[in-house]
Amino acid sequence: MVYPDTEELREAGLALDDQGELLTVTLRRPEVRNAQTPAMWRALARIGAAVQPEVRVVVLDAAGASFSAGLDKALLSPDGLQGEPGFAEIAALPDDAAEAVIERYQQGFTWWRDPRFISVAAVQGHAVGAGFQLALACDLRILASDAQLCMREPVLGLVPDLTGTQPLVEIVGYARALEICVTARWVNAVEAAELGLATAVVPAAELQAATADLVAALTSAPVGAVRATKALLQQAAASNGEEQRRAERRAQVGRLRELVRLRPPR
């Protein structure tokens, strides 16, 4: 698989910067506050499928004052977005077909937690609905001090369906996740940090530098150890004690063998 070319990315409202170990994906529709479309989600899915083996960190950032205002408003109109199925058209499909449409949308959100790399969202301004969920799709989030998060879908008569519900519950717990979603209230950067949604909160002018510092820290340890540790942590919540201890043993044996193999000859 190869990444979408520059023209495809531009049409989808994205930009891509491949620097070997670091891949940066930028939402680039600042004129509409980086509102998201199915074309953007398809392009994101293609990027995810094409991530190269040497990539260690994927940064997701956004051009302009806002991270993402969520769904493009045209998707909410009766006619939908040109070339894309509208809500009424999706609703009229048989269950399996309607769910298949949404599953294709979700593919732009599911790859960010691949154990091969660590994903970091750098969030400024508003991250609403699909924007909040895209930030939640990443492993870590750095927020500018002006960041405002909101799960808008329930007040529109919808549910969060772009993979955001599980990470939100994992991070803040069921009760707080329920309250945040159903009230659709704003969560500011300070509260986000208190809830564990943000790894750090920095002045907006320092967001890029803080992200670069985090990338440097995340790539300082040997790549094999980082990937194995991420995989262990990802499965920990769903494993019982013995299963997790067994997984730790298995992973450590693999690391020890790799270290011995890498040891220079005497």
Short mmCIF file of C-alpha atoms in Angstrom, two decimals:
data_model
loop_
_atom_site.label_atom_id
_atom_site.label_comp_id
_atom_site.label_asym_id
_atom_site.label_seq_id
_atom_site.Cartn_x
_atom_site.Cartn_y
_atom_site.Cartn_z
CA MET A 1 0.00 0.00 0.00
CA VAL A 2 1.10 3.56 -0.68
CA TYR A 3 -0.06 6.83 0.81
CA PRO A 4 -2.58 8.92 -1.10
CA ASP A 5 -0.83 11.39 -3.39
CA THR A 6 -0.74 15.13 -2.76
CA GLU A 7 -3.79 15.87 -4.90
CA GLU A 8 -5.87 13.15 -3.27
CA LEU A 9 -4.89 14.44 0.15
CA ARG A 10 -5.76 18.01 -0.81
CA GLU A 11 -9.19 16.99 -2.07
CA ALA A 12 -9.81 15.12 1.19
CA GLY A 13 -8.71 18.09 3.30
CA LEU A 14 -5.49 16.50 4.55
CA ALA A 15 -1.72 16.90 4.33
CA LEU A 16 0.97 14.34 5.05
CA ASP A 17 4.59 14.75 6.14
CA ASP A 18 6.67 11.55 6.14
CA GLN A 19 9.96 11.92 8.02
CA GLY A 20 10.80 8.27 8.46
CA GLU A 21 10.21 7.51 12.13
CA LEU A 22 7.72 10.38 12.37
CA LEU A 23 4.58 10.62 10.24
CA THR A 24 2.48 13.77 10.61
CA VAL A 25 -1.13 13.84 9.41
CA THR A 26 -2.65 17.32 9.25
CA LEU A 27 -6.32 18.19 8.97
CA ARG A 28 -6.26 20.97 6.39
CA ARG A 29 -9.71 22.51 5.93
CA PRO A 30 -9.22 25.60 8.10
CA GLU A 31 -11.85 27.57 6.20
CA VAL A 32 -14.53 25.26 7.69
CA ARG A 33 -12.69 24.61 10.99
CA ASN A 34 -11.49 21.25 9.65
CA ALA A 35 -15.00 19.85 9.35
CA GLN A 36 -14.86 16.18 8.43
CA THR A 37 -16.29 14.34 5.42
CA PRO A 38 -16.44 10.71 4.30
CA ALA A 39 -13.73 11.54 1.75
CA MET A 40 -11.47 12.58 4.64
CA TRP A 41 -12.23 9.38 6.51
CA ARG A 42 -11.48 7.26 3.45
CA ALA A 43 -8.16 9.03 2.98
CA LEU A 44 -7.31 8.57 6.65
CA ALA A 45 -8.05 4.85 6.32
CA ARG A 46 -5.73 4.64 3.30
CA ILE A 47 -2.98 6.39 5.24
CA GLY A 48 -3.42 3.95 8.11
CA ALA A 49 -3.19 0.96 5.77
CA ALA A 50 0.01 2.32 4.23
CA VAL A 51 1.98 3.26 7.38
CA GLN A 52 5.54 2.12 6.79
CA PRO A 53 7.40 -0.26 9.14
CA GLU A 54 9.92 2.39 10.21
CA VAL A 55 7.24 4.73 11.58
CA ARG A 56 7.40 5.00 15.37
CA VAL A 57 5.14 7.99 16.04
CA VAL A 58 2.17 9.34 14.12
CA VAL A 59 1.19 12.92 14.98
CA LEU A 60 -2.28 14.19 14.15
CA ASP A 61 -2.56 17.96 14.05
CA ALA A 62 -4.73 20.57 12.37
CA ALA A 63 -4.36 23.81 10.47
CA GLY A 64 -6.09 26.95 11.68
CA ALA A 65 -7.70 27.94 14.95
CA SER A 66 -9.69 24.73 15.55
CA PHE A 67 -8.74 21.08 15.59
CA SER A 68 -12.06 19.99 14.07
CA ALA A 69 -15.62 21.25 14.25
CA GLY A 70 -16.89 17.71 13.63
CA LEU A 71 -19.08 16.63 10.75
CA ASP A 72 -19.35 18.83 7.70
CA LYS A 73 -22.74 20.52 8.07
CA ALA A 74 -23.69 19.38 4.57
CA LEU A 75 -23.89 15.83 5.90
CA LEU A 76 -26.68 16.93 8.23
CA SER A 77 -28.77 18.50 5.46
CA PRO A 78 -31.63 16.60 3.75
CA ASP A 79 -29.65 16.37 0.51
CA GLY A 80 -26.41 15.29 2.17
CA LEU A 81 -22.98 15.99 0.72
CA GLN A 82 -22.56 15.73 -3.02
CA GLY A 83 -21.40 12.24 -3.98
CA GLU A 84 -22.01 10.85 -0.47
CA PRO A 85 -25.09 9.10 0.94
CA GLY A 86 -27.21 11.38 3.11
CA PHE A 87 -28.60 10.37 6.47
CA ALA A 88 -32.01 9.60 4.98
CA GLU A 89 -30.44 7.38 2.33
CA ILE A 90 -28.41 5.48 4.92
CA ALA A 91 -31.47 5.08 7.14
CA ALA A 92 -33.43 3.60 4.23
CA LEU A 93 -30.89 0.83 3.67
CA PRO A 94 -31.27 -2.68 5.15
CA ASP A 95 -29.55 -3.01 8.52
CA ASP A 96 -26.44 -4.80 7.23
CA ALA A 97 -25.94 -2.33 4.40
CA ALA A 98 -26.48 0.72 6.61
CA GLU A 99 -24.03 -0.58 9.20
CA ALA A 100 -21.52 -1.34 6.43
CA VAL A 101 -21.55 2.33 5.41
CA ILE A 102 -20.76 3.40 8.97
CA GLU A 103 -18.12 0.69 9.31
CA ARG A 104 -16.31 2.16 6.30
CA TYR A 105 -16.40 5.56 7.99
CA GLN A 106 -14.97 4.03 11.17
CA GLN A 107 -11.93 2.70 9.33
CA GLY A 108 -10.45 6.19 9.33
CA PHE A 109 -10.48 6.05 13.15
CA THR A 110 -9.47 2.47 14.00
CA TRP A 111 -5.83 2.33 12.96
CA TRP A 112 -4.40 4.98 15.27
CA ARG A 113 -3.80 2.49 18.12
CA ASP A 114 -1.81 0.02 16.06
CA PRO A 115 0.92 -1.42 18.36
CA ARG A 116 3.60 -0.66 15.76
CA PHE A 117 3.57 3.06 16.59
CA ILE A 118 2.32 5.60 19.11
CA SER A 119 -0.19 8.17 17.93
CA VAL A 120 -0.39 11.69 19.34
CA ALA A 121 -3.15 14.24 18.72
CA ALA A 122 -2.16 17.90 19.04
CA VAL A 123 -5.43 19.70 19.73
CA GLN A 124 -6.15 23.42 19.65
CA GLY A 125 -9.45 25.25 19.71
CA HIS A 126 -12.61 23.22 19.24
CA ALA A 127 -12.70 19.42 18.92
CA VAL A 128 -16.39 18.65 18.47
CA GLY A 129 -18.15 15.36 17.82
CA ALA A 130 -16.16 13.59 15.13
CA GLY A 131 -13.26 15.90 16.02
CA PHE A 132 -13.35 14.78 19.66
CA GLN A 133 -13.60 11.16 18.52
CA LEU A 134 -10.62 11.51 16.18
CA ALA A 135 -8.56 12.88 19.06
CA LEU A 136 -9.78 9.99 21.22
CA ALA A 137 -8.67 7.54 18.52
CA CYS A 138 -5.05 8.47 19.28
CA ASP A 139 -3.01 7.01 22.12
CA LEU A 140 -2.09 10.40 23.59
CA ARG A 141 -3.36 13.95 23.38
CA ILE A 142 -1.59 17.27 23.95
CA LEU A 143 -4.02 20.16 24.32
CA ALA A 144 -3.49 23.84 23.80
CA SER A 145 -4.85 25.88 26.68
CA ASP A 146 -7.69 27.12 24.45
CA ALA A 147 -8.90 23.61 23.59
CA GLN A 148 -12.58 22.80 24.08
CA LEU A 149 -13.91 19.25 23.70
CA CYS A 150 -17.54 18.33 23.11
CA MET A 151 -19.41 15.16 22.18
CA ARG A 152 -22.21 16.80 20.24
CA GLU A 153 -23.98 13.81 18.68
CA PRO A 154 -26.71 13.10 21.29
CA VAL A 155 -28.20 16.60 21.07
CA LEU A 156 -28.49 16.04 17.31
CA GLY A 157 -30.44 12.85 17.93
CA LEU A 158 -27.41 10.68 17.10
CA VAL A 159 -24.85 8.60 19.00
CA PRO A 160 -21.04 8.82 18.87
CA ASP A 161 -20.33 6.15 16.25
CA LEU A 162 -16.78 6.90 15.11
CA THR A 163 -15.07 4.67 17.71
CA GLY A 164 -15.05 7.29 20.48
CA THR A 165 -17.17 5.60 23.14
CA GLN A 166 -14.70 2.92 24.24
CA PRO A 167 -11.63 5.13 24.73
CA LEU A 168 -13.73 7.78 26.47
CA VAL A 169 -15.04 5.24 29.00
CA GLU A 170 -11.56 3.75 29.42
CA ILE A 171 -10.11 7.16 30.23
CA VAL A 172 -12.78 8.89 32.34
CA GLY A 173 -15.03 6.03 33.49
CA TYR A 174 -18.62 5.19 32.60
CA ALA A 175 -20.42 7.78 34.73
CA ARG A 176 -18.34 10.74 33.59
CA ALA A 177 -18.43 9.56 29.96
CA LEU A 178 -22.23 9.32 30.13
CA GLU A 179 -22.50 12.82 31.58
CA ILE A 180 -20.14 14.33 29.00
CA CYS A 181 -21.94 12.71 26.08
CA VAL A 182 -25.57 13.16 27.07
CA THR A 183 -25.21 16.78 28.20
CA ALA A 184 -22.97 17.58 25.21
CA ARG A 185 -21.22 20.14 27.41
CA TRP A 186 -17.81 21.64 26.76
CA VAL A 187 -14.78 20.14 28.49
CA ASN A 188 -12.00 22.71 28.65
CA ALA A 189 -8.30 21.92 28.60
CA VAL A 190 -7.85 22.14 32.37
CA GLU A 191 -10.66 19.67 33.06
CA ALA A 192 -9.43 17.43 30.24
CA ALA A 193 -6.07 17.17 31.97
CA GLU A 194 -7.73 16.44 35.32
CA LEU A 195 -9.79 13.65 33.72
CA GLY A 196 -6.77 12.11 31.98
CA LEU A 197 -7.89 13.10 28.49
CA ALA A 198 -4.80 15.26 28.01
CA THR A 199 -1.20 14.20 28.50
CA ALA A 200 -0.28 17.87 28.81
CA VAL A 201 -1.80 21.32 28.43
CA VAL A 202 0.38 24.06 26.99
CA PRO A 203 -0.10 27.61 25.65
CA ALA A 204 -1.34 27.52 22.07
CA ALA A 205 1.90 29.08 20.83
CA GLU A 206 3.86 26.19 22.37
CA LEU A 207 1.72 23.31 21.05
CA GLN A 208 4.03 22.45 18.16
CA ALA A 209 7.16 22.55 20.31
CA ALA A 210 5.55 20.50 23.08
CA THR A 211 4.48 17.89 20.54
CA ALA A 212 8.01 17.71 19.17
CA ASP A 213 9.37 17.22 22.70
CA LEU A 214 6.92 14.39 23.32
CA VAL A 215 7.85 12.75 20.02
CA ALA A 216 11.51 12.88 21.04
CA ALA A 217 10.73 11.26 24.39
CA LEU A 218 8.57 8.56 22.79
CA THR A 219 11.35 7.59 20.38
CA SER A 220 14.16 7.53 22.94
CA ALA A 221 13.68 3.89 23.99
CA PRO A 222 14.40 0.91 21.69
CA VAL A 223 11.59 0.44 19.20
CA GLY A 224 11.00 -3.23 20.01
CA ALA A 225 10.58 -2.53 23.71
CA VAL A 226 8.14 0.32 23.01
CA ARG A 227 6.00 -1.78 20.68
CA ALA A 228 5.92 -4.73 23.06
CA THR A 229 5.04 -2.49 26.00
CA LYS A 230 2.21 -0.82 24.10
CA ALA A 231 0.78 -4.21 23.15
CA LEU A 232 0.92 -5.36 26.78
CA LEU A 233 -0.82 -2.24 28.05
CA GLN A 234 -3.51 -2.45 25.39
CA GLN A 235 -4.57 -5.92 26.46
CA ALA A 236 -4.22 -5.38 30.21
CA ALA A 237 -7.76 -4.21 30.97
CA ALA A 238 -9.37 -7.16 29.17
CA SER A 239 -7.03 -9.77 30.72
CA ASN A 240 -7.25 -11.43 34.10
CA GLY A 241 -4.20 -11.44 36.33
CA GLU A 242 -2.78 -14.74 35.17
CA GLU A 243 -3.35 -13.94 31.50
CA GLN A 244 -1.51 -10.65 31.84
CA ARG A 245 1.37 -12.20 33.79
CA ARG A 246 1.70 -14.84 31.08
CA ALA A 247 1.70 -12.15 28.41
CA GLU A 248 4.39 -10.23 30.30
CA ARG A 249 6.54 -13.36 30.57
CA ARG A 250 6.15 -14.12 26.89
CA ALA A 251 6.95 -10.57 25.86
CA GLN A 252 9.99 -10.40 28.14
CA VAL A 253 11.43 -13.64 26.79
CA GLY A 254 11.11 -12.18 23.33
CA ARG A 255 12.87 -9.00 24.42
CA LEU A 256 15.68 -10.92 26.14
CA ARG A 257 16.28 -13.00 23.03
CA GLU A 258 16.32 -9.86 20.90
CA LEU A 259 18.82 -8.19 23.24
CA VAL A 260 21.11 -11.23 23.18
CA ARG A 261 20.90 -11.32 19.41
CA LEU A 262 21.76 -7.63 19.22
CA ARG A 263 24.69 -7.91 21.65
CA PRO A 264 27.94 -7.25 19.76
CA PRO A 265 30.38 -10.16 19.61
CA ARG A 266 33.25 -10.22 22.09
#
